[in-house]
Tab-separated table of C-alpha atoms in Angstrom:
chain	number	residue	atom	x	y	z
A	292	MET	CA	131.513	63.911	122.140
A	293	ASN	CA	134.645	65.348	123.807
A	294	GLU	CA	135.053	62.854	127.101
A	295	PHE	CA	137.266	65.636	128.850
A	296	GLU	CA	136.233	68.890	130.926
A	297	VAL	CA	138.626	71.270	132.546
A	298	PHE	CA	138.373	72.387	135.980
A	299	THR	CA	139.897	74.798	138.684
A	300	ILE	CA	141.389	73.601	141.368
A	301	ALA	CA	142.314	76.560	143.329
A	302	GLY	CA	142.556	79.944	142.610
A	303	THR	CA	139.973	82.915	142.299
A	304	GLY	CA	141.661	83.904	138.925
A	305	GLU	CA	142.758	87.380	140.810
A	306	GLU	CA	146.405	87.873	141.814
A	307	GLY	CA	147.022	87.682	145.678
A	308	ASP	CA	148.335	85.772	148.550
A	309	LYS	CA	145.965	84.061	150.274
A	310	ASN	CA	145.560	80.604	151.939
A	311	GLY	CA	142.238	78.606	152.168
A	312	PRO	CA	139.355	77.003	150.508
A	313	GLY	CA	140.436	76.702	147.109
A	314	ASN	CA	137.560	78.622	145.688
A	315	GLU	CA	138.938	81.498	147.752
A	316	ALA	CA	142.647	81.001	147.529
A	317	THR	CA	144.997	83.680	145.219
A	318	PHE	CA	148.336	83.373	143.558
A	319	TYR	CA	150.792	85.350	141.666
A	320	PHE	CA	152.929	83.932	139.206
A	321	LEU	CA	153.079	80.306	139.689
A	322	SER	CA	155.555	78.409	137.918
A	323	GLY	CA	157.052	74.260	138.955
A	324	ILE	CA	154.612	71.829	139.794
A	325	ALA	CA	154.446	68.591	141.362
A	326	VAL	CA	152.154	65.825	142.841
A	327	ARG	CA	152.758	63.830	145.952
A	328	ALA	CA	151.752	60.307	146.179
A	329	ASP	CA	148.550	61.306	148.378
A	330	GLY	CA	147.586	63.623	145.705
A	331	THR	CA	148.870	66.661	147.152
A	332	ILE	CA	149.400	69.316	144.412
A	333	ILE	CA	152.811	71.368	145.315
A	334	VAL	CA	153.542	74.365	143.423
A	335	ALA	CA	156.162	77.058	143.725
A	336	VAL	CA	154.790	80.368	143.661
A	337	LYS	CA	157.734	82.185	141.945
A	338	ASP	CA	157.246	85.826	142.735
A	339	ARG	CA	155.873	85.189	146.281
A	340	ASN	CA	159.124	83.180	146.931
A	341	LYS	CA	156.998	80.451	148.765
A	342	ILE	CA	156.234	76.786	148.348
A	343	ILE	CA	152.511	76.085	148.712
A	344	GLY	CA	150.491	72.676	148.636
A	345	ILE	CA	146.853	72.107	147.888
A	346	ASN	CA	145.289	68.999	149.469
A	347	PRO	CA	143.030	66.704	147.926
A	348	ASP	CA	140.017	68.726	149.176
A	349	GLY	CA	141.433	71.697	147.588
A	350	ASN	CA	142.561	73.687	150.759
A	351	VAL	CA	145.447	75.646	150.011
A	352	VAL	CA	148.119	76.041	152.536
A	353	THR	CA	151.853	77.517	152.858
A	354	ILE	CA	154.440	74.674	153.055
A	355	ALA	CA	157.424	76.941	153.315
A	356	GLY	CA	158.598	80.298	152.560
A	357	THR	CA	157.739	83.838	154.409
A	358	GLY	CA	157.075	85.406	151.504
A	359	GLU	CA	160.214	87.703	151.553
A	360	GLU	CA	163.127	87.388	149.090
A	361	GLY	CA	166.025	85.806	150.997
A	362	ASP	CA	168.153	82.440	151.736
A	363	LYS	CA	167.513	81.167	155.193
A	364	ASP	CA	167.011	77.566	155.907
A	365	GLY	CA	164.872	76.029	159.164
A	366	PRO	CA	160.965	75.772	159.870
A	367	GLY	CA	158.814	76.531	156.731
A	368	ASN	CA	157.130	79.561	158.329
A	369	GLU	CA	160.894	81.021	158.942
A	370	ALA	CA	162.549	80.179	155.841
A	371	THR	CA	163.137	82.124	152.800
A	372	PHE	CA	163.401	81.767	149.200
A	373	TYR	CA	164.286	83.803	146.188
A	374	TYR	CA	162.313	83.259	142.719
A	375	PRO	CA	161.726	79.338	143.169
A	376	SER	CA	160.934	78.001	139.797
A	377	SER	CA	161.014	74.568	139.653
A	378	ILE	CA	160.289	71.559	142.066
A	379	ALA	CA	160.138	67.808	142.236
A	380	VAL	CA	159.002	65.381	144.726
A	381	ARG	CA	161.176	62.481	146.098
A	382	ASN	CA	159.549	58.992	146.302
A	383	ASP	CA	159.394	59.596	150.113
A	384	GLY	CA	157.633	62.933	149.719
A	385	THR	CA	160.412	65.128	150.338
A	386	ILE	CA	160.063	68.478	148.076
A	387	ILE	CA	163.432	69.126	146.188
A	388	VAL	CA	163.452	73.117	144.850
A	389	ALA	CA	165.603	74.937	142.188
A	390	ASP	CA	166.139	78.402	144.106
A	391	ARG	CA	166.899	79.986	140.900
A	392	TYR	CA	167.686	83.321	142.031
A	393	ASN	CA	169.929	81.983	145.261
A	394	HIS	CA	171.963	79.835	142.674
A	395	LYS	CA	170.965	76.759	145.175
A	396	ILE	CA	168.995	73.365	145.160
A	397	ARG	CA	167.037	72.776	148.808
A	398	GLY	CA	164.779	70.561	150.254
A	399	ILE	CA	161.950	70.635	152.588
A	400	ASP	CA	161.388	67.409	154.611
A	401	LEU	CA	158.112	66.160	155.452
A	402	LYS	CA	157.705	68.302	158.733
A	403	GLY	CA	158.024	71.266	156.301
A	404	ASN	CA	161.640	72.260	157.257
A	405	VAL	CA	163.874	73.725	154.625
A	406	TYR	CA	167.421	73.067	154.200
A	407	THR	CA	170.118	73.738	151.310
A	408	ILE	CA	171.043	70.252	149.284
A	409	ALA	CA	173.750	72.136	147.317
A	410	GLY	CA	175.200	75.709	146.440
A	411	LYS	CA	176.919	78.144	147.956
A	412	GLY	CA	174.470	80.971	146.981
A	413	GLU	CA	176.794	82.246	144.782
A	414	GLU	CA	176.711	82.358	141.080
A	415	GLY	CA	179.416	80.194	139.582
A	416	ASP	CA	180.521	76.900	138.101
A	417	GLU	CA	181.851	74.570	140.783
A	418	ASP	CA	181.105	70.995	141.234
A	419	GLY	CA	182.382	68.747	144.253
A	420	PRO	CA	180.515	68.728	147.734
A	421	GLY	CA	177.343	70.244	147.778
A	422	ASN	CA	178.475	73.082	150.392
A	423	GLU	CA	181.336	73.849	147.807
A	424	ALA	CA	179.418	73.789	144.676
A	425	LYS	CA	178.180	76.606	142.616
A	426	PHE	CA	175.291	77.126	140.384
A	427	ASN	CA	174.166	79.814	137.850
A	428	TYR	CA	170.322	80.267	137.888
A	429	PRO	CA	169.460	76.801	137.817
A	430	SER	CA	165.984	76.547	136.761
A	431	GLY	CA	164.525	72.907	135.868
A	432	ILE	CA	164.875	70.043	138.577
A	433	ALA	CA	164.225	66.059	137.883
A	434	ILE	CA	164.909	62.872	139.979
A	435	ARG	CA	165.995	59.618	139.008
A	436	ASN	CA	164.739	56.599	140.032
A	437	ASP	CA	167.667	56.081	142.350
A	438	GLY	CA	167.149	59.442	144.258
A	439	THR	CA	169.670	61.360	141.980
A	440	ILE	CA	168.766	64.643	141.567
A	441	ILE	CA	169.035	66.152	137.912
A	442	VAL	CA	169.303	70.201	137.729
A	443	ALA	CA	169.238	72.112	134.202
A	444	ASP	CA	171.866	74.653	135.519
A	445	SER	CA	170.270	77.165	132.672
A	446	TRP	CA	172.987	79.952	132.901
A	447	ASN	CA	175.938	77.702	133.099
A	448	HIS	CA	174.607	75.697	129.603
A	449	LYS	CA	175.203	72.495	131.658
A	450	ILE	CA	173.229	69.535	132.733
A	451	LYS	CA	174.541	68.526	136.576
A	452	GLY	CA	173.700	65.875	139.041
A	453	ILE	CA	173.708	65.498	142.645
A	454	ASP	CA	174.338	62.258	144.295
A	455	LEU	CA	172.836	61.053	147.507
A	456	ASN	CA	175.537	62.351	149.592
A	457	GLY	CA	175.182	65.865	147.951
A	458	ASN	CA	177.984	65.797	145.715
A	459	VAL	CA	177.575	67.802	142.548
A	460	TYR	CA	178.686	66.857	139.274
A	461	THR	CA	178.595	67.710	135.627
A	462	ILE	CA	176.552	65.065	133.534
A	463	ALA	CA	176.891	66.980	130.191
A	464	GLY	CA	177.944	70.818	128.838
A	465	THR	CA	181.079	72.437	128.297
A	466	GLY	CA	179.959	75.328	130.146
A	467	GLU	CA	180.058	77.381	126.875
A	468	GLU	CA	177.093	78.406	124.938
A	469	GLY	CA	176.680	76.569	121.567
A	470	ASP	CA	174.772	73.542	120.001
A	471	GLU	CA	177.092	70.523	120.000
A	472	ASP	CA	175.757	66.831	120.515
A	473	GLY	CA	178.388	64.068	121.672
A	474	PRO	CA	179.769	62.927	124.742
A	475	GLY	CA	178.882	64.791	127.519
A	476	ASN	CA	181.988	66.580	128.089
A	477	GLU	CA	182.159	67.870	124.672
A	478	ALA	CA	178.199	68.533	123.957
A	479	MET	CA	177.070	72.121	124.137
A	480	PHE	CA	173.514	73.771	125.209
A	481	ASN	CA	172.168	77.048	125.067
A	482	TYR	CA	170.075	78.162	128.252
A	483	PRO	CA	169.121	74.420	128.956
A	484	TYR	CA	165.537	75.455	131.036
A	485	ASP	CA	163.757	72.225	131.869
A	486	ILE	CA	163.923	68.612	132.261
A	487	ALA	CA	162.114	65.198	132.421
A	488	ILE	CA	163.700	61.794	133.147
A	489	ARG	CA	162.664	58.377	131.136
A	490	ASN	CA	161.933	55.450	133.541
A	491	ASP	CA	165.260	54.024	131.726
A	492	GLY	CA	167.272	57.057	133.050
A	493	THR	CA	167.324	59.030	129.887
A	494	ILE	CA	167.741	62.789	130.675
A	495	ILE	CA	165.088	64.732	128.081
A	496	VAL	CA	166.029	68.363	127.819
A	497	VAL	CA	164.382	71.545	126.620
A	498	ASP	CA	167.587	73.568	125.160
A	499	SER	CA	165.381	76.612	125.080
A	500	TYR	CA	167.627	79.279	123.211
A	501	ASN	CA	168.577	76.378	120.421
A	502	ASN	CA	164.737	75.662	120.121
A	503	LYS	CA	165.586	71.823	120.450
A	504	ILE	CA	164.836	68.731	122.602
A	505	LYS	CA	167.576	66.752	123.116
A	506	GLY	CA	168.050	63.599	124.945
A	507	ILE	CA	170.911	62.190	127.178
A	508	ASP	CA	171.713	58.735	127.566
A	509	PRO	CA	172.821	56.763	130.777
A	510	ASP	CA	176.450	56.927	129.170
A	511	GLY	CA	176.035	60.864	129.151
A	512	ASN	CA	175.793	61.045	125.294
A	513	VAL	CA	173.821	64.089	124.147
A	514	TYR	CA	171.710	63.557	121.102
A	515	ILE	CA	168.834	65.617	119.298
A	516	ILE	CA	165.402	64.199	119.409
A	517	VAL	CA	163.379	66.861	117.444
A	518	SER	CA	163.696	69.875	115.499
A	519	THR	CA	165.720	71.797	113.191
A	520	GLY	CA	167.011	74.091	115.398
A	521	GLU	CA	165.431	77.535	113.812
A	522	PHE	CA	162.597	79.587	115.375
A	523	GLY	CA	159.260	78.813	113.882
A	524	ASP	CA	156.169	76.634	114.546
A	525	GLU	CA	156.056	73.261	112.273
A	526	ASP	CA	154.535	69.877	113.343
A	527	GLY	CA	155.835	66.688	111.517
A	528	PRO	CA	158.457	64.301	111.363
A	529	GLY	CA	161.359	65.485	113.990
A	530	ASN	CA	163.801	66.627	111.982
A	531	GLU	CA	161.564	69.248	110.281
A	532	ALA	CA	159.836	70.236	113.464
A	533	LYS	CA	160.361	73.647	114.863
A	534	PHE	CA	159.764	75.652	118.371
A	535	ASN	CA	159.919	79.136	119.418
A	536	TYR	CA	161.904	79.311	123.065
A	537	PRO	CA	160.281	75.983	124.304
A	538	SER	CA	160.496	76.241	128.159
A	539	GLY	CA	158.988	73.112	129.930
A	540	ILE	CA	158.796	69.726	129.955
A	541	ALA	CA	157.179	66.576	131.149
A	542	ILE	CA	156.913	62.850	129.803
A	543	ARG	CA	153.567	60.496	129.910
A	544	ASN	CA	153.525	57.195	131.115
A	545	ASP	CA	153.337	55.931	127.419
A	546	GLY	CA	156.647	57.853	127.004
A	547	THR	CA	154.867	60.741	124.980
A	548	ILE	CA	157.204	63.976	125.636
A	549	ILE	CA	155.023	67.061	126.103
A	550	VAL	CA	156.491	70.344	125.583
A	551	ALA	CA	155.617	73.860	126.647
A	552	ASP	CA	156.552	75.844	123.532
A	553	SER	CA	156.886	79.171	125.041
A	554	TYR	CA	156.793	81.604	122.458
A	555	ASN	CA	154.217	79.666	120.461
A	556	ASN	CA	151.999	79.833	122.951
A	557	LYS	CA	151.207	76.298	122.649
A	558	ILE	CA	151.429	72.876	124.322
A	559	ARG	CA	153.110	70.295	121.944
A	560	GLY	CA	153.383	66.707	122.180
A	561	ILE	CA	156.369	64.328	120.563
A	562	ARG	CA	155.100	60.968	119.709
A	563	ALA	CA	156.897	58.024	121.722
A	564	LYS	CA	159.110	56.369	119.476
A	565	LYS	CA	162.458	54.568	120.448
A	566	LEU	CA	164.445	57.776	121.874
A	567	THR	CA	167.911	56.900	121.568
A	568	LYS	CA	170.639	58.379	119.158
A	569	SER	CA	169.308	56.462	115.764
A	570	ALA	CA	165.623	57.723	116.563
A	571	MET	CA	166.127	60.854	114.110
A	572	GLU	CA	168.179	58.781	111.590
């Protein structure tokens, strides 16, 4: 007998933009999701340019975003986003948003005020102070235990970090499209789309157009965790497995990696083994 059941928390199933009790609320094109310590679910509604919350009672509220496309900081009911794609929540409840089409990383404090953490709002590839840095369609985002923000800077083919002072730096990736492991400053990705972080600080990357799951160790070295790199749908040993444009990733408490294998229309798992450079040897 199956011990699990699926249930709807919020949403009628119709396209829309309505807050209120979960069984009356409507959404359109949900993307990133995270959970606060109090159980509140935080969701990026990409095509409505909003960040919403679903409280433990199932009521849906808008946290920030007018619904219009834009790039405005300030109180949540006045702030605007442009295709927010991914979110993460800091230990203090602050929401971090990859505001994809604005090429920015933004924050939402506990009062709902929106502010820019890093990014000038222009396409580019510049490290340095947050107000001078540039991203190129950042997609995935995660937070290390020390509060450092990790960003999958997708169209720059890089993984970047933002320190607690807002300074942006490259962790791995030359900026060229490719598929190369090794030291971070020599490694190459092909549209890395999402990331997750293990408790030891290892970054797990969905290297989407390479059809691979890769790791970046705390020293910045990049290595393959699983996949041949060929398009396909094969389970089995990591060095034989195949994906088809994987797009999302998360890590269970036991270390199992969960992958949204987009074009295969599957959720895949990678059993928790020792995810080091020797794991595939």
